[in-house]
């Protein structure tokens, strides 16, 4: 009896899901949080409650999950980057370059473990680089350039992750911010695959660590 009851529940809930939305409910909740935090989101974001099915501009989905958010070069788009963005667990690309975002990068973005491209360049972001970004092991591009971010470049220790863990990253574009302190020697190691390491236009001090010589893939610094 309980089994039949359970079966009916599953059929019912599956049916409701298909009728109401092509978007995974978890992603709907997260995208609504973005819409509520931001000003001047695209008009299509007002017209539907199903960001994958009746598509929201800038949102790409695969199998009901949001895989890409691309709202670049939209200077009217403003507001903070809400922590709920970290709930879009299947996100592969986050491209928010050249908008007018303010506030700091929430540490919850470190939960986006499938992310390959993280580009929030040319906004008005402040605050520090969350060490949690070091948890995004497949990250290919980290572009924070042309913001007003501060603090030191985070490296891992026994308690927290750091940028040194991003062994698959090809691009660290961190130029034109207000990063300070020295370039940590442990940021660079032989198992990194960086091609571009751009740190210019900051307030970094000291020498370039000799560990730079370990990064065989490096082409430009
Ligand atoms: C990084 O990932 C590990 C393993 O999943 C987790 O235990 C830890 O809390 C994460 N750290 C941060 C700062 O997100």
Coordinates of N, CA and C in Angstrom, one line a residue, residues 25-118:
X25 N 13.8 23.0 -10.8 CA 13.4 24.0 -9.8 C 14.5 24.7 -9.0
X26 N 15.6 24.0 -8.8 CA 16.7 24.6 -8.0 C 17.3 25.7 -8.8
X27 N 17.4 25.6 -10.1 CA 17.9 26.6 -11.0 C 17.0 27.8 -11.1
X28 N 15.6 27.5 -11.1 CA 14.6 28.6 -11.1 C 14.8 29.5 -9.9
X29 N 14.9 28.8 -8.7 CA 15.1 29.6 -7.5 C 16.3 30.5 -7.6
X30 N 17.4 29.9 -8.0 CA 18.7 30.7 -8.1 C 18.6 31.9 -9.1
X31 N 18.0 31.6 -10.2 CA 17.9 32.7 -11.2 C 16.9 33.8 -10.8
X32 N 15.9 33.4 -10.0 CA 15.0 34.4 -9.5 C 15.7 35.3 -8.5
X33 N 16.6 34.7 -7.8 CA 17.4 35.5 -6.8 C 18.3 36.5 -7.6
X34 N 18.8 36.1 -8.7 CA 19.6 37.0 -9.6 C 18.7 38.2 -10.1
X35 N 17.5 37.8 -10.6 CA 16.6 38.8 -11.1 C 16.2 39.8 -10.1
X36 N 16.0 39.3 -8.8 CA 15.7 40.2 -7.7 C 16.8 41.1 -7.3
X37 N 18.1 40.7 -7.5 CA 19.2 41.5 -7.1 C 19.6 42.5 -8.1
X38 N 19.3 42.3 -9.3 CA 19.9 43.1 -10.4 C 18.9 44.0 -11.0
X39 N 19.4 45.2 -11.5 CA 18.5 46.1 -12.2 C 18.8 46.0 -13.7
X40 N 17.8 46.2 -14.5 CA 17.9 46.2 -16.0 C 18.3 44.8 -16.5
X41 N 17.7 43.8 -16.0 CA 17.8 42.4 -16.6 C 17.0 42.5 -17.9
X42 N 17.3 41.6 -18.8 CA 16.6 41.6 -20.1 C 15.1 41.4 -20.0
X43 N 14.3 42.0 -20.9 CA 12.9 42.0 -20.8 C 12.3 40.5 -20.8
X44 N 13.0 39.6 -21.4 CA 12.6 38.2 -21.5 C 12.5 37.6 -20.1
X45 N 13.3 38.1 -19.1 CA 13.4 37.6 -17.8 C 12.1 37.9 -17.0
X46 N 11.3 38.9 -17.5 CA 10.0 39.2 -16.9 C 8.9 38.4 -17.4
X47 N 9.1 37.8 -18.7 CA 8.0 37.3 -19.4 C 7.7 35.8 -19.1
X48 N 8.6 35.1 -18.5 CA 8.4 33.7 -18.2 C 9.0 33.3 -16.9
X49 N 8.5 32.2 -16.3 CA 9.0 31.6 -15.1 C 9.7 30.4 -15.4
X50 N 10.0 30.2 -16.6 CA 10.7 28.9 -17.1 C 11.9 29.3 -17.9
X51 N 13.0 29.6 -17.2 CA 14.2 30.2 -17.9 C 14.8 29.3 -19.0
X52 N 14.6 28.0 -18.9 CA 15.1 27.1 -20.0 C 14.1 26.9 -21.1
X53 N 12.8 26.8 -20.7 CA 11.7 26.5 -21.6 C 11.3 27.6 -22.5
X54 N 11.0 28.7 -21.9 CA 10.7 30.0 -22.6 C 11.9 30.9 -22.3
X55 N 12.9 30.7 -23.1 CA 14.2 31.1 -22.7 C 14.4 32.5 -22.2
X56 N 15.2 32.7 -21.2 CA 15.6 34.0 -20.7 C 16.9 34.3 -21.5
X57 N 16.9 35.5 -22.0 CA 18.1 36.0 -22.8 C 19.4 35.8 -21.9
X58 N 20.4 35.2 -22.5 CA 21.7 35.1 -21.8 C 21.8 33.8 -21.0
X59 N 20.7 33.0 -20.9 CA 20.7 31.8 -20.2 C 20.7 30.6 -21.1
X60 N 21.6 29.7 -21.0 CA 21.6 28.5 -21.9 C 21.5 27.3 -20.9
X61 N 20.7 26.3 -21.4 CA 20.4 25.1 -20.6 C 20.8 23.8 -21.3
X62 N 21.1 22.8 -20.6 CA 21.2 21.4 -21.1 C 20.5 20.5 -20.1
X63 N 19.6 19.7 -20.6 CA 18.8 18.8 -19.7 C 18.3 19.5 -18.5
X64 N 17.6 20.6 -18.7 CA 16.9 21.4 -17.7 C 17.8 22.1 -16.7
X65 N 19.1 22.0 -16.9 CA 20.0 22.7 -16.0 C 20.7 23.8 -16.7
X66 N 20.9 24.9 -16.0 CA 21.5 26.1 -16.6 C 23.0 25.8 -16.7
X67 N 23.6 25.9 -17.9 CA 25.0 25.6 -18.1 C 25.8 26.9 -18.4
X68 N 25.1 27.9 -18.9 CA 25.8 29.1 -19.2 C 25.0 30.3 -18.9
X69 N 25.7 31.3 -18.4 CA 25.1 32.6 -18.1 C 26.0 33.6 -18.8
X70 N 25.5 34.3 -19.8 CA 26.3 35.2 -20.6 C 25.5 36.5 -20.7
X71 N 25.9 37.5 -19.9 CA 25.2 38.8 -20.0 C 26.3 39.9 -20.1
X72 N 27.3 39.6 -20.9 CA 28.4 40.6 -21.0 C 28.1 41.8 -21.8
X73 N 28.9 42.9 -21.6 CA 28.8 44.1 -22.3 C 27.4 44.7 -22.2
X74 N 26.9 44.8 -21.0 CA 25.6 45.3 -20.8 C 25.7 46.3 -19.6
X75 N 26.1 47.5 -19.9 CA 26.5 48.5 -18.8 C 25.3 48.9 -18.0
X76 N 24.1 48.7 -18.5 CA 22.9 49.0 -17.6 C 22.7 48.0 -16.5
X77 N 23.3 46.8 -16.7 CA 23.0 45.7 -15.8 C 23.9 45.9 -14.5
X78 N 23.2 46.1 -13.4 CA 23.9 46.4 -12.1 C 23.3 45.8 -10.9
X79 N 24.1 45.8 -9.8 CA 23.7 45.2 -8.6 C 24.8 44.3 -8.1
X80 N 24.6 43.7 -6.9 CA 25.6 42.8 -6.4 C 25.5 41.4 -7.0
X81 N 26.5 40.6 -6.9 CA 26.5 39.2 -7.4 C 26.0 38.4 -6.2
X82 N 24.8 37.9 -6.2 CA 24.2 37.3 -5.0 C 24.8 35.9 -4.8
X83 N 24.9 35.5 -3.5 CA 25.4 34.2 -3.2 C 24.7 33.1 -3.8
X84 N 23.4 33.3 -4.1 CA 22.6 32.2 -4.8 C 23.1 31.8 -6.1
X85 N 23.9 32.7 -6.7 CA 24.6 32.3 -8.0 C 25.3 31.0 -7.9
X86 N 25.8 30.7 -6.7 CA 26.6 29.5 -6.4 C 25.7 28.3 -6.4
X87 N 24.4 28.4 -6.5 CA 23.4 27.3 -6.5 C 23.2 26.8 -7.9
X88 N 23.7 27.5 -8.9 CA 23.6 27.0 -10.3 C 24.6 25.9 -10.6
X89 N 24.4 24.8 -10.0 CA 25.5 23.8 -9.8 C 26.1 23.2 -11.1
X90 N 25.3 23.3 -12.2 CA 25.8 22.8 -13.5 C 26.4 23.9 -14.4
X91 N 26.6 25.0 -13.8 CA 27.1 26.1 -14.6 C 28.5 25.8 -15.1
X92 N 28.7 26.0 -16.4 CA 30.0 25.8 -17.1 C 30.7 27.1 -17.4
X93 N 29.8 28.1 -17.8 CA 30.3 29.4 -18.2 C 29.6 30.5 -17.4
X94 N 30.3 31.4 -16.8 CA 29.8 32.6 -16.2 C 30.5 33.8 -16.8
X95 N 29.8 34.5 -17.7 CA 30.4 35.6 -18.4 C 29.6 36.8 -18.1
X96 N 30.1 37.7 -17.2 CA 29.5 38.9 -16.8 C 30.4 40.1 -16.9
X97 N 31.1 40.1 -18.1 CA 32.1 41.1 -18.3 C 31.5 42.4 -18.8
X98 N 32.1 43.5 -18.4 CA 31.6 44.8 -19.0 C 30.2 45.2 -18.7
X99 N 29.8 44.9 -17.4 CA 28.5 45.3 -16.9 C 28.8 46.4 -15.8
X100 N 27.9 46.5 -14.9 CA 28.1 47.5 -13.8 C 27.9 46.9 -12.5
X101 N 28.4 45.7 -12.3 CA 28.3 45.0 -11.0 C 29.1 45.6 -9.9
X102 N 28.6 45.6 -8.7 CA 29.3 46.1 -7.5 C 29.3 45.1 -6.4
X103 N 30.0 45.4 -5.4 CA 30.1 44.5 -4.2 C 31.2 43.5 -4.5
X104 N 31.2 42.5 -3.6 CA 32.3 41.5 -3.7 C 31.9 40.2 -4.3
X105 N 32.8 39.4 -4.7 CA 32.5 38.1 -5.3 C 32.2 37.1 -4.1
X106 N 30.9 36.6 -4.0 CA 30.6 35.8 -2.9 C 31.4 34.4 -2.9
X107 N 31.8 34.0 -1.7 CA 32.6 32.8 -1.6 C 31.8 31.6 -2.2
X108 N 30.5 31.7 -2.2 CA 29.6 30.6 -2.7 C 29.9 30.3 -4.2
X109 N 30.6 31.2 -4.9 CA 30.9 30.8 -6.3 C 31.9 29.6 -6.4
X110 N 32.6 29.4 -5.2 CA 33.5 28.2 -5.2 C 32.7 26.9 -5.2
X111 N 31.4 27.0 -5.0 CA 30.5 25.8 -5.1 C 30.3 25.4 -6.6
X112 N 30.6 26.2 -7.5 CA 30.4 26.0 -9.0 C 31.5 25.1 -9.5
X113 N 31.5 23.8 -9.1 CA 32.7 23.0 -9.4 C 32.7 22.5 -10.8
X114 N 31.7 22.8 -11.6 CA 31.8 22.4 -13.0 C 32.2 23.6 -13.9
X115 N 32.4 24.8 -13.3 CA 32.7 26.0 -14.0 C 34.1 25.9 -14.8
X116 N 34.1 26.3 -16.0 CA 35.3 26.4 -16.8 C 35.8 27.8 -17.0
X117 N 34.7 28.7 -17.3 CA 35.0 30.1 -17.6 C 34.4 31.0 -16.6
X118 N 35.2 31.7 -15.8 CA 34.7 32.7 -14.9 C 35.2 34.1 -15.3

